[in-house]
């Protein structure tokens, strides 16, 4: 139903002519709804992947995420950029970033709800799945602040490479609390962890790093060093400590570097400026110079990439969740708008051409979610060799594909809304600006493809696990069978994999998405996915579903209902 009409009057007197028009044919705001209960695909995935025990908690969190007050927190966090001061008024170096209170409130909710901790503090069936579902909803409220949340979450596997440091730091990292004070970590019971890898001259090629580590005494794992150099991209510079890559005599090594020294003095980790980003605005990203900062080696000397890659793998997984979440919020906005707005004599969501676009957007989101939650289940079962191998290969493939599909998805959803979707008081511009971030952060598309190749070369069994998993859907759809058979044939020779990598990784992602939808998904979604992605290659833009699909059922399934 269209929202009730409302008179708009200009106070020029009581004359009837002062009433210019009635506001009609406009949707009510998409707010005060439950993001969990109104997301059929999410609820199905949670049950399917082993986290049914978390449904009540997820529903509670979904209520919070859909409140008008919560949505306003995201708006305010982006409308008020972080600000930076190098020195206080007395001339002391402070390197302090100040955030709007809405940012701190979002951080508080995230950490108090264990978005950084629960799979580590309460591992077991469905732990990663439940956490992913909650992160999926939280990211829809505001994506940028999720950066320090995910880095804190992801730091634990890397820290565990150095048990003595993990014993000291892990309890504070895993505390379900948020302490934003700019004070030494010794005065806190809860801390956040960041990451600093990239340098100007190398970018993704961290082995070209020039930051040096100088031993203060004995050398090796767990020992104290001072770091000298620079880092070009450091997000969340107010984290309490960072995992940093620096060179020693034996090569690139990983270090834990706090912002404060044990004696309470400021570590000489100096922020040069905050990055002026097109998106990810609520999160501060910075350039930093390290001028003899105290740090402790984590893991084996000269094996820094191997040590920190455990953290990177987890942040890449969260990039998948965040991009899939961006798709879901875009779908929710577009379908809600089109359900409540009419044009040319009919409701937009009932017009065939718009139905094709909306259904296509929903399919993309459901496929991304199904893929992401399957990887979450694999992460919950790393003691199973198939699950371990699947996660190793499916993570870079999924990070590449899902994140790369998001920008055009965000734009297309914006176009469904029309001119009001371009306005800054709507969430759509923020979704569009945020959409490329995850594709670039934590290794861009080419880096993910090269990591896929690295996995195939180091553990060829990963490909066997991948095809075993996707092959579970054989016989369900001839289009899928043909796609999978051709993909397997093309993997017979990967001597020129680098050149063909994007094509192969594209098709791997589609194969796993198709397999999951055919086995577990809605039949109309699965049929339309195969018809558009595997048979017709999806066309160049959304809205290319062929005849014979069922867009009405898909749209009904994907549209949130606001009471």
JSON list of N, CA and C in Angstrom, two decimals, residues 332-401:
[
{"chain": "A", "resi": 332, "resn": "UNK", "atom": "N", "xyz": [17.14, -4.28, 0.10]},
{"chain": "A", "resi": 332, "resn": "UNK", "atom": "CA", "xyz": [16.05, -3.88, 0.99]},
{"chain": "A", "resi": 332, "resn": "UNK", "atom": "C", "xyz": [15.52, -2.50, 0.63]},
{"chain": "A", "resi": 333, "resn": "UNK", "atom": "N", "xyz": [16.44, -1.56, 0.37]},
{"chain": "A", "resi": 333, "resn": "UNK", "atom": "CA", "xyz": [16.01, -0.20, 0.01]},
{"chain": "A", "resi": 333, "resn": "UNK", "atom": "C", "xyz": [15.27, -0.17, -1.31]},
{"chain": "A", "resi": 334, "resn": "UNK", "atom": "N", "xyz": [15.78, -0.87, -2.32]},
{"chain": "A", "resi": 334, "resn": "UNK", "atom": "CA", "xyz": [15.18, -0.84, -3.65]},
{"chain": "A", "resi": 334, "resn": "UNK", "atom": "C", "xyz": [13.82, -1.51, -3.67]},
{"chain": "A", "resi": 335, "resn": "UNK", "atom": "N", "xyz": [13.73, -2.70, -3.05]},
{"chain": "A", "resi": 335, "resn": "UNK", "atom": "CA", "xyz": [12.45, -3.42, -3.08]},
{"chain": "A", "resi": 335, "resn": "UNK", "atom": "C", "xyz": [11.40, -2.70, -2.23]},
{"chain": "A", "resi": 336, "resn": "UNK", "atom": "N", "xyz": [11.81, -2.14, -1.11]},
{"chain": "A", "resi": 336, "resn": "UNK", "atom": "CA", "xyz": [10.87, -1.39, -0.28]},
{"chain": "A", "resi": 336, "resn": "UNK", "atom": "C", "xyz": [10.33, -0.20, -1.05]},
{"chain": "A", "resi": 337, "resn": "UNK", "atom": "N", "xyz": [11.21, 0.53, -1.70]},
{"chain": "A", "resi": 337, "resn": "UNK", "atom": "CA", "xyz": [10.78, 1.70, -2.48]},
{"chain": "A", "resi": 337, "resn": "UNK", "atom": "C", "xyz": [9.81, 1.29, -3.59]},
{"chain": "A", "resi": 338, "resn": "UNK", "atom": "N", "xyz": [10.18, 0.28, -4.33]},
{"chain": "A", "resi": 338, "resn": "UNK", "atom": "CA", "xyz": [9.37, -0.10, -5.50]},
{"chain": "A", "resi": 338, "resn": "UNK", "atom": "C", "xyz": [8.05, -0.74, -5.09]},
{"chain": "A", "resi": 339, "resn": "UNK", "atom": "N", "xyz": [8.01, -1.31, -3.89]},
{"chain": "A", "resi": 339, "resn": "UNK", "atom": "CA", "xyz": [6.75, -1.88, -3.40]},
{"chain": "A", "resi": 339, "resn": "UNK", "atom": "C", "xyz": [5.74, -0.79, -3.04]},
{"chain": "A", "resi": 340, "resn": "UNK", "atom": "N", "xyz": [6.26, 0.36, -2.63]},
{"chain": "A", "resi": 340, "resn": "UNK", "atom": "CA", "xyz": [5.38, 1.43, -2.16]},
{"chain": "A", "resi": 340, "resn": "UNK", "atom": "C", "xyz": [5.20, 2.57, -3.16]},
{"chain": "A", "resi": 341, "resn": "UNK", "atom": "N", "xyz": [5.77, 2.48, -4.32]},
{"chain": "A", "resi": 341, "resn": "UNK", "atom": "CA", "xyz": [5.68, 3.58, -5.28]},
{"chain": "A", "resi": 341, "resn": "UNK", "atom": "C", "xyz": [5.10, 3.09, -6.60]},
{"chain": "A", "resi": 342, "resn": "UNK", "atom": "N", "xyz": [4.24, 3.92, -7.17]},
{"chain": "A", "resi": 342, "resn": "UNK", "atom": "CA", "xyz": [3.61, 3.59, -8.45]},
{"chain": "A", "resi": 342, "resn": "UNK", "atom": "C", "xyz": [4.06, 4.57, -9.52]},
{"chain": "A", "resi": 343, "resn": "UNK", "atom": "N", "xyz": [4.06, 4.10, -10.75]},
{"chain": "A", "resi": 343, "resn": "UNK", "atom": "CA", "xyz": [4.36, 4.95, -11.91]},
{"chain": "A", "resi": 343, "resn": "UNK", "atom": "C", "xyz": [3.70, 4.35, -13.14]},
{"chain": "A", "resi": 344, "resn": "UNK", "atom": "N", "xyz": [3.25, 5.22, -14.01]},
{"chain": "A", "resi": 344, "resn": "UNK", "atom": "CA", "xyz": [2.61, 4.78, -15.25]},
{"chain": "A", "resi": 344, "resn": "UNK", "atom": "C", "xyz": [1.45, 3.82, -14.98]},
{"chain": "A", "resi": 345, "resn": "UNK", "atom": "N", "xyz": [0.75, 4.08, -13.88]},
{"chain": "A", "resi": 345, "resn": "UNK", "atom": "CA", "xyz": [-0.48, 3.36, -13.63]},
{"chain": "A", "resi": 345, "resn": "UNK", "atom": "C", "xyz": [-0.36, 2.07, -12.87]},
{"chain": "A", "resi": 346, "resn": "UNK", "atom": "N", "xyz": [0.84, 1.72, -12.37]},
{"chain": "A", "resi": 346, "resn": "UNK", "atom": "CA", "xyz": [0.99, 0.45, -11.65]},
{"chain": "A", "resi": 346, "resn": "UNK", "atom": "C", "xyz": [2.12, 0.57, -10.63]},
{"chain": "A", "resi": 347, "resn": "UNK", "atom": "N", "xyz": [2.04, -0.28, -9.61]},
{"chain": "A", "resi": 347, "resn": "UNK", "atom": "CA", "xyz": [3.10, -0.34, -8.63]},
{"chain": "A", "resi": 347, "resn": "UNK", "atom": "C", "xyz": [4.41, -0.74, -9.32]},
{"chain": "A", "resi": 348, "resn": "UNK", "atom": "N", "xyz": [5.52, -0.08, -8.99]},
{"chain": "A", "resi": 348, "resn": "UNK", "atom": "CA", "xyz": [6.80, -0.36, -9.66]},
{"chain": "A", "resi": 348, "resn": "UNK", "atom": "C", "xyz": [7.20, -1.83, -9.55]},
{"chain": "A", "resi": 349, "resn": "UNK", "atom": "N", "xyz": [6.99, -2.40, -8.38]},
{"chain": "A", "resi": 349, "resn": "UNK", "atom": "CA", "xyz": [7.43, -3.78, -8.16]},
{"chain": "A", "resi": 349, "resn": "UNK", "atom": "C", "xyz": [6.59, -4.80, -8.92]},
{"chain": "A", "resi": 350, "resn": "UNK", "atom": "N", "xyz": [5.52, -4.34, -9.56]},
{"chain": "A", "resi": 350, "resn": "UNK", "atom": "CA", "xyz": [4.67, -5.24, -10.34]},
{"chain": "A", "resi": 350, "resn": "UNK", "atom": "C", "xyz": [4.86, -5.05, -11.84]},
{"chain": "A", "resi": 351, "resn": "UNK", "atom": "N", "xyz": [5.73, -4.13, -12.23]},
{"chain": "A", "resi": 351, "resn": "UNK", "atom": "CA", "xyz": [5.96, -3.89, -13.65]},
{"chain": "A", "resi": 351, "resn": "UNK", "atom": "C", "xyz": [7.08, -4.82, -14.15]},
{"chain": "A", "resi": 352, "resn": "UNK", "atom": "N", "xyz": [6.86, -5.51, -15.26]},
{"chain": "A", "resi": 352, "resn": "UNK", "atom": "CA", "xyz": [7.77, -6.58, -15.70]},
{"chain": "A", "resi": 352, "resn": "UNK", "atom": "C", "xyz": [9.24, -6.18, -15.79]},
{"chain": "A", "resi": 353, "resn": "UNK", "atom": "N", "xyz": [9.53, -5.03, -16.36]},
{"chain": "A", "resi": 353, "resn": "UNK", "atom": "CA", "xyz": [10.93, -4.66, -16.52]},
{"chain": "A", "resi": 353, "resn": "UNK", "atom": "C", "xyz": [11.59, -4.40, -15.18]},
{"chain": "A", "resi": 354, "resn": "UNK", "atom": "N", "xyz": [10.88, -3.70, -14.28]},
{"chain": "A", "resi": 354, "resn": "UNK", "atom": "CA", "xyz": [11.43, -3.48, -12.95]},
{"chain": "A", "resi": 354, "resn": "UNK", "atom": "C", "xyz": [11.53, -4.79, -12.18]},
{"chain": "A", "resi": 355, "resn": "UNK", "atom": "N", "xyz": [10.58, -5.68, -12.37]},
{"chain": "A", "resi": 355, "resn": "UNK", "atom": "CA", "xyz": [10.66, -6.99, -11.72]},
{"chain": "A", "resi": 355, "resn": "UNK", "atom": "C", "xyz": [11.93, -7.72, -12.12]},
{"chain": "A", "resi": 356, "resn": "UNK", "atom": "N", "xyz": [12.30, -7.61, -13.39]},
{"chain": "A", "resi": 356, "resn": "UNK", "atom": "CA", "xyz": [13.51, -8.28, -13.85]},
{"chain": "A", "resi": 356, "resn": "UNK", "atom": "C", "xyz": [14.74, -7.75, -13.11]},
{"chain": "A", "resi": 357, "resn": "UNK", "atom": "N", "xyz": [14.79, -6.43, -12.97]},
{"chain": "A", "resi": 357, "resn": "UNK", "atom": "CA", "xyz": [15.94, -5.82, -12.29]},
{"chain": "A", "resi": 357, "resn": "UNK", "atom": "C", "xyz": [15.95, -6.19, -10.81]},
{"chain": "A", "resi": 358, "resn": "UNK", "atom": "N", "xyz": [14.82, -6.03, -10.13]},
{"chain": "A", "resi": 358, "resn": "UNK", "atom": "CA", "xyz": [14.77, -6.30, -8.70]},
{"chain": "A", "resi": 358, "resn": "UNK", "atom": "C", "xyz": [15.10, -7.77, -8.40]},
{"chain": "A", "resi": 359, "resn": "UNK", "atom": "N", "xyz": [14.52, -8.67, -9.17]},
{"chain": "A", "resi": 359, "resn": "UNK", "atom": "CA", "xyz": [14.78, -10.09, -8.94]},
{"chain": "A", "resi": 359, "resn": "UNK", "atom": "C", "xyz": [16.25, -10.42, -9.16]},
{"chain": "A", "resi": 360, "resn": "UNK", "atom": "N", "xyz": [16.85, -9.81, -10.17]},
{"chain": "A", "resi": 360, "resn": "UNK", "atom": "CA", "xyz": [18.26, -10.03, -10.45]},
{"chain": "A", "resi": 360, "resn": "UNK", "atom": "C", "xyz": [19.13, -9.55, -9.30]},
{"chain": "A", "resi": 361, "resn": "UNK", "atom": "N", "xyz": [18.80, -8.40, -8.73]},
{"chain": "A", "resi": 361, "resn": "UNK", "atom": "CA", "xyz": [19.55, -7.88, -7.58]},
{"chain": "A", "resi": 361, "resn": "UNK", "atom": "C", "xyz": [19.42, -8.82, -6.37]},
{"chain": "A", "resi": 362, "resn": "UNK", "atom": "N", "xyz": [18.24, -9.34, -6.16]},
{"chain": "A", "resi": 362, "resn": "UNK", "atom": "CA", "xyz": [18.02, -10.27, -5.04]},
{"chain": "A", "resi": 362, "resn": "UNK", "atom": "C", "xyz": [18.82, -11.54, -5.24]},
{"chain": "A", "resi": 363, "resn": "UNK", "atom": "N", "xyz": [18.83, -12.07, -6.46]},
{"chain": "A", "resi": 363, "resn": "UNK", "atom": "CA", "xyz": [19.59, -13.28, -6.75]},
{"chain": "A", "resi": 363, "resn": "UNK", "atom": "C", "xyz": [21.06, -13.09, -6.44]},
{"chain": "A", "resi": 364, "resn": "UNK", "atom": "N", "xyz": [21.61, -11.95, -6.83]},
{"chain": "A", "resi": 364, "resn": "UNK", "atom": "CA", "xyz": [23.03, -11.67, -6.58]},
{"chain": "A", "resi": 364, "resn": "UNK", "atom": "C", "xyz": [23.31, -11.67, -5.08]},
{"chain": "A", "resi": 365, "resn": "UNK", "atom": "N", "xyz": [22.44, -11.04, -4.32]},
{"chain": "A", "resi": 365, "resn": "UNK", "atom": "CA", "xyz": [22.60, -11.00, -2.87]},
{"chain": "A", "resi": 365, "resn": "UNK", "atom": "C", "xyz": [22.49, -12.38, -2.25]},
{"chain": "A", "resi": 366, "resn": "UNK", "atom": "N", "xyz": [21.51, -13.14, -2.64]},
{"chain": "A", "resi": 366, "resn": "UNK", "atom": "CA", "xyz": [21.33, -14.47, -2.05]},
{"chain": "A", "resi": 366, "resn": "UNK", "atom": "C", "xyz": [22.49, -15.39, -2.39]},
{"chain": "A", "resi": 367, "resn": "UNK", "atom": "N", "xyz": [23.01, -15.28, -3.60]},
{"chain": "A", "resi": 367, "resn": "UNK", "atom": "CA", "xyz": [24.16, -16.11, -3.98]},
{"chain": "A", "resi": 367, "resn": "UNK", "atom": "C", "xyz": [25.38, -15.72, -3.16]},
{"chain": "A", "resi": 368, "resn": "UNK", "atom": "N", "xyz": [25.59, -14.42, -2.96]},
{"chain": "A", "resi": 368, "resn": "UNK", "atom": "CA", "xyz": [26.72, -13.96, -2.15]},
{"chain": "A", "resi": 368, "resn": "UNK", "atom": "C", "xyz": [26.59, -14.42, -0.71]},
{"chain": "A", "resi": 369, "resn": "UNK", "atom": "N", "xyz": [25.40, -14.34, -0.16]},
{"chain": "A", "resi": 369, "resn": "UNK", "atom": "CA", "xyz": [25.18, -14.76, 1.22]},
{"chain": "A", "resi": 369, "resn": "UNK", "atom": "C", "xyz": [25.37, -16.26, 1.38]},
{"chain": "A", "resi": 370, "resn": "UNK", "atom": "N", "xyz": [24.82, -17.04, 0.46]},
{"chain": "A", "resi": 370, "resn": "UNK", "atom": "CA", "xyz": [24.96, -18.50, 0.53]},
{"chain": "A", "resi": 370, "resn": "UNK", "atom": "C", "xyz": [26.43, -18.90, 0.52]},
{"chain": "A", "resi": 371, "resn": "UNK", "atom": "N", "xyz": [27.21, -18.28, -0.36]},
{"chain": "A", "resi": 371, "resn": "UNK", "atom": "CA", "xyz": [28.64, -18.57, -0.47]},
{"chain": "A", "resi": 371, "resn": "UNK", "atom": "C", "xyz": [29.35, -18.21, 0.84]},
{"chain": "A", "resi": 372, "resn": "UNK", "atom": "N", "xyz": [29.08, -17.01, 1.35]},
{"chain": "A", "resi": 372, "resn": "UNK", "atom": "CA", "xyz": [29.75, -16.53, 2.55]},
{"chain": "A", "resi": 372, "resn": "UNK", "atom": "C", "xyz": [29.45, -17.41, 3.76]},
{"chain": "A", "resi": 373, "resn": "UNK", "atom": "N", "xyz": [28.20, -17.79, 3.93]},
{"chain": "A", "resi": 373, "resn": "UNK", "atom": "CA", "xyz": [27.83, -18.60, 5.09]},
{"chain": "A", "resi": 373, "resn": "UNK", "atom": "C", "xyz": [28.35, -20.03, 4.97]},
{"chain": "A", "resi": 374, "resn": "UNK", "atom": "N", "xyz": [28.52, -20.51, 3.74]},
{"chain": "A", "resi": 374, "resn": "UNK", "atom": "CA", "xyz": [29.15, -21.84, 3.59]},
{"chain": "A", "resi": 374, "resn": "UNK", "atom": "C", "xyz": [30.61, -21.78, 4.02]},
{"chain": "A", "resi": 375, "resn": "UNK", "atom": "N", "xyz": [31.31, -20.71, 3.69]},
{"chain": "A", "resi": 375, "resn": "UNK", "atom": "CA", "xyz": [32.69, -20.55, 4.14]},
{"chain": "A", "resi": 375, "resn": "UNK", "atom": "C", "xyz": [32.72, -20.44, 5.67]},
{"chain": "A", "resi": 376, "resn": "UNK", "atom": "N", "xyz": [31.74, -19.77, 6.25]},
{"chain": "A", "resi": 376, "resn": "UNK", "atom": "CA", "xyz": [31.67, -19.68, 7.71]},
{"chain": "A", "resi": 376, "resn": "UNK", "atom": "C", "xyz": [31.57, -21.06, 8.33]},
{"chain": "A", "resi": 377, "resn": "UNK", "atom": "N", "xyz": [30.75, -21.93, 7.74]},
{"chain": "A", "resi": 377, "resn": "UNK", "atom": "CA", "xyz": [30.66, -23.30, 8.27]},
{"chain": "A", "resi": 377, "resn": "UNK", "atom": "C", "xyz": [31.99, -24.03, 8.14]},
{"chain": "A", "resi": 378, "resn": "UNK", "atom": "N", "xyz": [32.68, -23.81, 7.03]},
{"chain": "A", "resi": 378, "resn": "UNK", "atom": "CA", "xyz": [33.99, -24.44, 6.86]},
{"chain": "A", "resi": 378, "resn": "UNK", "atom": "C", "xyz": [34.96, -23.96, 7.94]},
{"chain": "A", "resi": 379, "resn": "UNK", "atom": "N", "xyz": [34.87, -22.69, 8.30]},
{"chain": "A", "resi": 379, "resn": "UNK", "atom": "CA", "xyz": [35.74, -22.14, 9.34]},
{"chain": "A", "resi": 379, "resn": "UNK", "atom": "C", "xyz": [35.41, -22.73, 10.71]},
{"chain": "A", "resi": 380, "resn": "UNK", "atom": "N", "xyz": [34.17, -23.13, 10.91]},
{"chain": "A", "resi": 380, "resn": "UNK", "atom": "CA", "xyz": [33.78, -23.77, 12.16]},
{"chain": "A", "resi": 380, "resn": "UNK", "atom": "C", "xyz": [34.27, -25.20, 12.27]},
{"chain": "A", "resi": 381, "resn": "UNK", "atom": "N", "xyz": [34.77, -25.76, 11.17]},
{"chain": "A", "resi": 381, "resn": "UNK", "atom": "CA", "xyz": [35.14, -27.17, 11.14]},
{"chain": "A", "resi": 381, "resn": "UNK", "atom": "C", "xyz": [36.53, -27.38, 10.55]},
{"chain": "A", "resi": 382, "resn": "UNK", "atom": "N", "xyz": [37.49, -26.58, 11.02]},
{"chain": "A", "resi": 382, "resn": "UNK", "atom": "CA", "xyz": [38.83, -26.64, 10.47]},
{"chain": "A", "resi": 382, "resn": "UNK", "atom": "C", "xyz": [39.59, -27.91, 10.84]},
{"chain": "A", "resi": 383, "resn": "UNK", "atom": "N", "xyz": [39.06, -28.71, 11.76]},
{"chain": "A", "resi": 383, "resn": "UNK", "atom": "CA", "xyz": [39.66, -30.00, 12.05]},
{"chain": "A", "resi": 383, "resn": "UNK", "atom": "C", "xyz": [39.30, -31.06, 11.00]},
{"chain": "A", "resi": 384, "resn": "UNK", "atom": "N", "xyz": [38.35, -30.73, 10.14]},
{"chain": "A", "resi": 384, "resn": "UNK", "atom": "CA", "xyz": [37.97, -31.60, 9.02]},
{"chain": "A", "resi": 384, "resn": "UNK", "atom": "C", "xyz": [38.76, -31.18, 7.79]},
{"chain": "A", "resi": 385, "resn": "UNK", "atom": "N", "xyz": [39.49, -32.12, 7.18]},
{"chain": "A", "resi": 385, "resn": "UNK", "atom": "CA", "xyz": [40.39, -31.77, 6.10]},
{"chain": "A", "resi": 385, "resn": "UNK", "atom": "C", "xyz": [39.67, -31.18, 4.89]},
{"chain": "A", "resi": 386, "resn": "UNK", "atom": "N", "xyz": [38.51, -31.71, 4.55]},
{"chain": "A", "resi": 386, "resn": "UNK", "atom": "CA", "xyz": [37.76, -31.15, 3.43]},
{"chain": "A", "resi": 386, "resn": "UNK", "atom": "C", "xyz": [37.38, -29.70, 3.69]},
{"chain": "A", "resi": 387, "resn": "UNK", "atom": "N", "xyz": [36.92, -29.43, 4.90]},
{"chain": "A", "resi": 387, "resn": "UNK", "atom": "CA", "xyz": [36.50, -28.08, 5.24]},
{"chain": "A", "resi": 387, "resn": "UNK", "atom": "C", "xyz": [37.69, -27.13, 5.25]},
{"chain": "A", "resi": 388, "resn": "UNK", "atom": "N", "xyz": [38.82, -27.60, 5.75]},
{"chain": "A", "resi": 388, "resn": "UNK", "atom": "CA", "xyz": [40.02, -26.76, 5.77]},
{"chain": "A", "resi": 388, "resn": "UNK", "atom": "C", "xyz": [40.47, -26.40, 4.35]},
{"chain": "A", "resi": 389, "resn": "UNK", "atom": "N", "xyz": [40.51, -27.40, 3.49]},
{"chain": "A", "resi": 389, "resn": "UNK", "atom": "CA", "xyz": [40.94, -27.16, 2.11]},
{"chain": "A", "resi": 389, "resn": "UNK", "atom": "C", "xyz": [39.95, -26.27, 1.37]},
{"chain": "A", "resi": 390, "resn": "UNK", "atom": "N", "xyz": [38.66, -26.50, 1.62]},
{"chain": "A", "resi": 390, "resn": "UNK", "atom": "CA", "xyz": [37.63, -25.68, 0.96]},
{"chain": "A", "resi": 390, "resn": "UNK", "atom": "C", "xyz": [37.77, -24.23, 1.38]},
{"chain": "A", "resi": 391, "resn": "UNK", "atom": "N", "xyz": [37.93, -23.97, 2.67]},
{"chain": "A", "resi": 391, "resn": "UNK", "atom": "CA", "xyz": [38.05, -22.59, 3.14]},
{"chain": "A", "resi": 391, "resn": "UNK", "atom": "C", "xyz": [39.28, -21.92, 2.56]},
{"chain": "A", "resi": 392, "resn": "UNK", "atom": "N", "xyz": [40.37, -22.68, 2.44]},
{"chain": "A", "resi": 392, "resn": "UNK", "atom": "CA", "xyz": [41.61, -22.09, 1.90]},
{"chain": "A", "resi": 392, "resn": "UNK", "atom": "C", "xyz": [41.42, -21.57, 0.49]},
{"chain": "A", "resi": 393, "resn": "UNK", "atom": "N", "xyz": [40.71, -22.31, -0.35]},
{"chain": "A", "resi": 393, "resn": "UNK", "atom": "CA", "xyz": [40.53, -21.89, -1.73]},
{"chain": "A", "resi": 393, "resn": "UNK", "atom": "C", "xyz": [39.32, -20.97, -1.90]},
{"chain": "A", "resi": 394, "resn": "UNK", "atom": "N", "xyz": [38.25, -21.26, -1.20]},
{"chain": "A", "resi": 394, "resn": "UNK", "atom": "CA", "xyz": [37.01, -20.50, -1.38]},
{"chain": "A", "resi": 394, "resn": "UNK", "atom": "C", "xyz": [37.11, -19.08, -0.85]},
{"chain": "A", "resi": 395, "resn": "UNK", "atom": "N", "xyz": [38.01, -18.83, 0.10]},
{"chain": "A", "resi": 395, "resn": "UNK", "atom": "CA", "xyz": [38.12, -17.48, 0.66]},
{"chain": "A", "resi": 395, "resn": "UNK", "atom": "C", "xyz": [38.64, -16.47, -0.36]},
{"chain": "A", "resi": 396, "resn": "UNK", "atom": "N", "xyz": [39.81, -16.68, -1.00]},
{"chain": "A", "resi": 396, "resn": "UNK", "atom": "CA", "xyz": [40.23, -15.69, -2.01]},
{"chain": "A", "resi": 396, "resn": "UNK", "atom": "C", "xyz": [39.29, -15.62, -3.20]},
{"chain": "A", "resi": 397, "resn": "UNK", "atom": "N", "xyz": [38.72, -16.76, -3.61]},
{"chain": "A", "resi": 397, "resn": "UNK", "atom": "CA", "xyz": [37.77, -16.75, -4.73]},
{"chain": "A", "resi": 397, "resn": "UNK", "atom": "C", "xyz": [36.55, -15.91, -4.37]},
{"chain": "A", "resi": 398, "resn": "UNK", "atom": "N", "xyz": [36.00, -16.14, -3.18]},
{"chain": "A", "resi": 398, "resn": "UNK", "atom": "CA", "xyz": [34.81, -15.40, -2.76]},
{"chain": "A", "resi": 398, "resn": "UNK", "atom": "C", "xyz": [35.09, -13.94, -2.49]},
{"chain": "A", "resi": 399, "resn": "UNK", "atom": "N", "xyz": [36.25, -13.66, -1.89]},
{"chain": "A", "resi": 399, "resn": "UNK", "atom": "CA", "xyz": [36.60, -12.27, -1.62]},
{"chain": "A", "resi": 399, "resn": "UNK", "atom": "C", "xyz": [36.69, -11.51, -2.94]},
{"chain": "A", "resi": 400, "resn": "UNK", "atom": "N", "xyz": [37.33, -12.11, -3.93]},
{"chain": "A", "resi": 400, "resn": "UNK", "atom": "CA", "xyz": [37.44, -11.50, -5.26]},
{"chain": "A", "resi": 400, "resn": "UNK", "atom": "C", "xyz": [36.05, -11.27, -5.86]},
{"chain": "A", "resi": 401, "resn": "UNK", "atom": "N", "xyz": [35.23, -12.29, -5.94]},
{"chain": "A", "resi": 401, "resn": "UNK", "atom": "CA", "xyz": [33.99, -12.23, -6.71]},
{"chain": "A", "resi": 401, "resn": "UNK", "atom": "C", "xyz": [32.92, -11.39, -6.02]}
]
